[in-house]
Tab-separated table of C-alpha atoms and ligand atoms in Angstrom:
chain	number	residue	atom	x	y	z
A	1	MET	CA	75.504	-12.967	9.829
A	2	ASN	CA	72.598	-10.621	10.037
A	3	PRO	CA	69.261	-12.386	10.815
A	4	ALA	CA	66.193	-11.062	8.976
A	5	PRO	CA	62.885	-12.594	7.711
A	6	ASN	CA	62.942	-10.979	4.248
A	7	LEU	CA	65.458	-9.933	1.622
A	8	ILE	CA	64.803	-6.376	0.488
A	9	LEU	CA	66.294	-4.789	-2.619
A	10	ILE	CA	66.782	-1.025	-2.647
A	11	GLY	CA	68.395	1.287	-5.177
A	12	PRO	CA	67.619	3.705	-7.998
A	13	MET	CA	65.522	3.159	-11.073
A	14	GLY	CA	67.373	1.012	-13.573
A	15	ALA	CA	69.562	-0.744	-10.976
A	16	GLY	CA	67.912	-4.068	-11.917
A	17	LYS	CA	65.892	-4.600	-8.716
A	18	THR	CA	63.039	-6.430	-10.449
A	19	CYS	CA	65.119	-8.501	-12.792
A	20	ILE	CA	67.777	-9.499	-10.226
A	21	GLY	CA	65.095	-9.828	-7.578
A	22	ARG	CA	63.189	-12.475	-9.515
A	23	ARG	CA	66.337	-14.532	-9.959
A	24	LEU	CA	67.498	-14.162	-6.361
A	25	ALA	CA	64.036	-15.137	-5.053
A	26	GLU	CA	64.197	-18.333	-7.092
A	27	ARG	CA	67.696	-19.181	-5.794
A	28	PHE	CA	66.673	-18.678	-2.167
A	29	THR	CA	63.087	-20.078	-2.579
A	30	LEU	CA	61.521	-16.777	-1.488
A	31	ASP	CA	58.226	-15.293	-2.654
A	32	PHE	CA	59.103	-12.544	-5.117
A	33	VAL	CA	57.153	-9.322	-4.522
A	34	ASP	CA	57.605	-6.197	-6.626
A	35	ALA	CA	56.380	-3.300	-4.524
A	36	ASP	CA	55.480	-1.198	-7.576
A	37	GLN	CA	53.361	-4.072	-8.947
A	38	ALA	CA	51.717	-4.486	-5.517
A	39	ILE	CA	50.831	-0.750	-5.589
A	40	VAL	CA	49.312	-1.125	-9.093
A	41	ASP	CA	47.332	-4.205	-7.942
A	42	ALA	CA	46.085	-2.452	-4.763
A	43	ALA	CA	45.152	0.759	-6.506
A	44	GLY	CA	43.763	-0.883	-9.650
A	45	ALA	CA	45.644	1.760	-11.703
A	46	SER	CA	49.051	2.080	-13.340
A	47	ILE	CA	51.806	4.071	-11.682
A	48	ALA	CA	51.501	6.695	-14.416
A	49	THR	CA	47.752	7.034	-13.704
A	50	ILE	CA	48.345	7.313	-9.929
A	51	PHE	CA	50.888	10.120	-10.535
A	52	GLU	CA	48.513	11.793	-12.946
A	53	HIS	CA	45.544	11.796	-10.562
A	54	ALA	CA	47.123	11.950	-7.133
A	55	GLY	CA	50.523	13.463	-7.859
A	56	GLU	CA	53.794	12.167	-6.441
A	57	ALA	CA	52.545	12.716	-2.886
A	58	GLY	CA	49.544	10.473	-3.533
A	59	PHE	CA	51.768	7.836	-5.051
A	60	ARG	CA	54.059	7.968	-1.981
A	61	GLN	CA	51.031	7.387	0.298
A	62	HIS	CA	50.112	4.255	-1.691
A	63	GLU	CA	53.757	3.146	-1.641
A	64	ARG	CA	53.938	3.597	2.149
A	65	ASP	CA	50.718	1.617	2.824
A	66	VAL	CA	51.639	-1.209	0.505
A	67	LEU	CA	55.213	-1.471	1.787
A	68	HIS	CA	54.143	-1.566	5.444
A	69	ALA	CA	51.552	-4.282	4.712
A	70	LEU	CA	54.096	-6.329	2.715
A	71	LEU	CA	56.798	-6.101	5.340
A	72	ASP	CA	54.559	-7.647	7.946
A	73	GLY	CA	55.183	-10.869	6.068
A	74	SER	CA	58.280	-13.041	5.930
A	75	GLY	CA	60.073	-15.371	3.498
A	76	GLN	CA	59.814	-12.773	0.742
A	77	LEU	CA	62.140	-11.018	-1.541
A	78	VAL	CA	60.746	-7.484	-1.809
A	79	SER	CA	61.929	-5.269	-4.636
A	80	THR	CA	61.189	-1.671	-3.669
A	81	GLY	CA	60.665	1.392	-5.855
A	82	GLY	CA	63.623	3.780	-6.083
A	83	GLY	CA	61.920	6.454	-3.994
A	84	ALA	CA	60.694	4.188	-1.159
A	85	VAL	CA	63.662	5.185	1.040
A	86	LEU	CA	62.586	8.837	1.097
A	87	ASP	CA	60.045	8.172	3.833
A	88	PRO	CA	61.576	7.700	7.303
A	89	ASP	CA	58.848	5.235	8.355
A	90	ASN	CA	59.575	3.147	5.257
A	91	ARG	CA	63.288	3.189	6.075
A	92	GLN	CA	62.568	2.024	9.610
A	93	ALA	CA	60.267	-0.835	8.414
A	94	ILE	CA	62.854	-1.911	5.779
A	95	ALA	CA	65.645	-2.000	8.339
A	96	ARG	CA	63.540	-3.901	10.871
A	97	ARG	CA	62.043	-6.460	8.543
A	98	GLY	CA	64.804	-7.219	6.080
A	99	PHE	CA	68.343	-7.926	5.105
A	100	VAL	CA	68.879	-4.982	2.828
A	101	VAL	CA	70.688	-5.243	-0.496
A	102	TYR	CA	71.558	-1.976	-2.186
A	103	LEU	CA	71.934	-2.315	-5.977
A	104	ARG	CA	74.054	0.625	-7.008
A	105	VAL	CA	74.087	2.053	-10.563
A	106	SER	CA	75.720	5.107	-12.057
A	107	VAL	CA	73.724	7.867	-13.719
A	108	ALA	CA	75.463	7.029	-17.012
A	109	ALA	CA	74.316	3.401	-16.869
A	110	GLN	CA	70.787	4.509	-15.788
A	111	LEU	CA	70.574	6.748	-18.855
A	112	GLU	CA	71.506	3.826	-21.085
A	113	ARG	CA	69.280	1.273	-19.455
A	114	LEU	CA	66.230	3.576	-19.223
A	115	ALA	CA	66.654	5.278	-22.608
A	116	ARG	CA	63.443	3.806	-23.983
A	117	ASP	CA	61.479	3.754	-20.732
A	118	ARG	CA	58.047	5.438	-20.924
A	119	THR	CA	56.572	4.011	-17.707
A	120	ARG	CA	58.370	6.035	-15.023
A	121	PRO	CA	56.558	9.371	-14.589
A	122	LEU	CA	59.538	11.110	-12.940
A	123	LEU	CA	61.608	10.487	-16.114
A	124	GLN	CA	59.191	11.718	-18.734
A	125	ARG	CA	60.996	15.027	-19.282
A	126	PRO	CA	63.897	16.243	-21.427
A	127	ASP	CA	66.396	16.858	-18.604
A	128	ARG	CA	66.663	13.222	-17.493
A	129	GLU	CA	70.321	13.398	-16.689
A	130	GLN	CA	69.891	16.292	-14.317
A	131	VAL	CA	66.877	14.705	-12.656
A	132	LEU	CA	68.786	11.458	-12.089
A	133	GLN	CA	71.800	13.327	-10.711
A	134	GLU	CA	69.608	15.289	-8.293
A	135	MET	CA	67.883	12.070	-7.151
A	136	ALA	CA	71.268	10.437	-6.638
A	137	ALA	CA	72.526	13.370	-4.524
A	138	LEU	CA	69.490	13.084	-2.266
A	139	ARG	CA	68.954	9.337	-2.158
A	140	ASP	CA	72.411	7.707	-2.387
A	141	PRO	CA	73.232	8.541	1.282
A	142	LEU	CA	69.859	7.037	2.316
A	143	TYR	CA	70.480	3.819	0.394
A	144	GLU	CA	74.015	3.616	1.789
A	145	ALA	CA	72.795	4.081	5.403
A	146	LEU	CA	70.231	1.290	5.071
A	147	ALA	CA	72.354	-1.248	3.172
A	148	ASP	CA	73.583	-4.497	4.791
A	149	LEU	CA	75.237	-5.336	1.475
A	150	THR	CA	75.977	-3.239	-1.610
A	151	LEU	CA	76.622	-4.351	-5.203
A	152	ASP	CA	77.654	-2.142	-8.099
A	153	THR	CA	75.598	-3.315	-11.024
A	154	ASP	CA	77.075	-1.185	-13.827
A	155	LEU	CA	79.358	-3.881	-15.227
A	156	TYR	CA	77.161	-6.928	-14.566
A	157	THR	CA	74.364	-8.609	-16.437
A	158	PRO	CA	71.400	-9.548	-14.219
A	159	ALA	CA	72.684	-13.202	-14.187
A	160	GLU	CA	76.187	-12.096	-13.124
A	161	ALA	CA	74.858	-9.744	-10.467
A	162	THR	CA	72.664	-12.557	-9.077
A	163	ALA	CA	75.588	-14.971	-8.943
A	164	GLN	CA	77.637	-12.416	-7.008
A	165	LEU	CA	74.818	-11.824	-4.558
A	166	VAL	CA	74.160	-15.522	-4.038
A	167	LEU	CA	77.795	-15.966	-2.940
A	168	ARG	CA	77.799	-12.986	-0.617
A	169	LEU	CA	74.420	-13.615	0.920
A	170	ALA	CA	75.369	-17.202	1.709
A	171	THR	CA	77.847	-15.892	4.275
A	172	GLN	CA	76.092	-12.674	5.328
A	173	TRP	CA	72.349	-13.257	5.536
A	174	GLN	CA	70.914	-15.499	8.161
A	175	ARG	CA	67.334	-16.283	7.256
A	176	LEU	CA	64.965	-15.820	10.113
A	177	ASP	CA	61.494	-17.398	9.961
A	178	LEU	CA	59.997	-15.761	13.001
A	179	PRO	CA	56.571	-14.092	12.886
A	180	HIS	CA	56.353	-10.307	13.038
A	181	GLU	CA	56.892	-9.110	16.615
B	201	S3P	C1	60.354	5.817	-8.550
B	201	S3P	C2	60.800	4.580	-8.925
B	201	S3P	C3	59.954	3.620	-9.577
B	201	S3P	C4	58.455	3.814	-9.181
B	201	S3P	C5	58.061	5.282	-9.387
B	201	S3P	C6	58.962	6.276	-8.666
B	201	S3P	C7	61.356	6.767	-7.923
B	201	S3P	O1	60.329	2.301	-9.241
B	201	S3P	O2	58.305	3.538	-7.831
B	201	S3P	O3	58.088	5.537	-10.772
B	201	S3P	O4	60.943	7.730	-7.273
B	201	S3P	O5	62.582	6.490	-8.057
B	201	S3P	P1	61.673	1.551	-9.823
B	201	S3P	O6	62.803	1.990	-8.967
B	201	S3P	O7	61.353	0.117	-9.613
B	201	S3P	O8	61.794	1.949	-11.236
């Protein structure tokens, strides 16, 4: 049992964090918060527009601010953007404020799931496979180091993945409703 006030989903683009997160939040009666959506709401601009005007570095600053504000709360299921783990302060806040679920996905499955995606600025280029492979090489060790629980999503539908996680979380996550220290 690992006590924590929030459930936090980490993992690459296309792992199903938003879709599975919504379902899991309902099952555990948690407030569902999509960090990317919170960034869009706070900035009043789409992720593509933020990247266009402020670059990736500007986006990461928004991401950091929003994530830290969110993680002060409790009783939430927070679905993070795939690159949130790049920042050491984000990693520390995630580890301190949540039971961390890593949704793993292979590059092959990402390519399939994201084939028609036009919303993720980092993927709007012809060499998607290489980009995803480079991201995986850099980020997978970071996801692994943070994870309290890992699920391979390649072979599961969102409903199946949720069912698996409900079973595992029942024995592994101890919900903690204490205020932020
Ligand atoms: C990103 C992932 C996206 C979003 C942004 C950057 C990344 O979130 O935060 O496009 O660096 O992997 P999802 O993982 O929810 O797609």
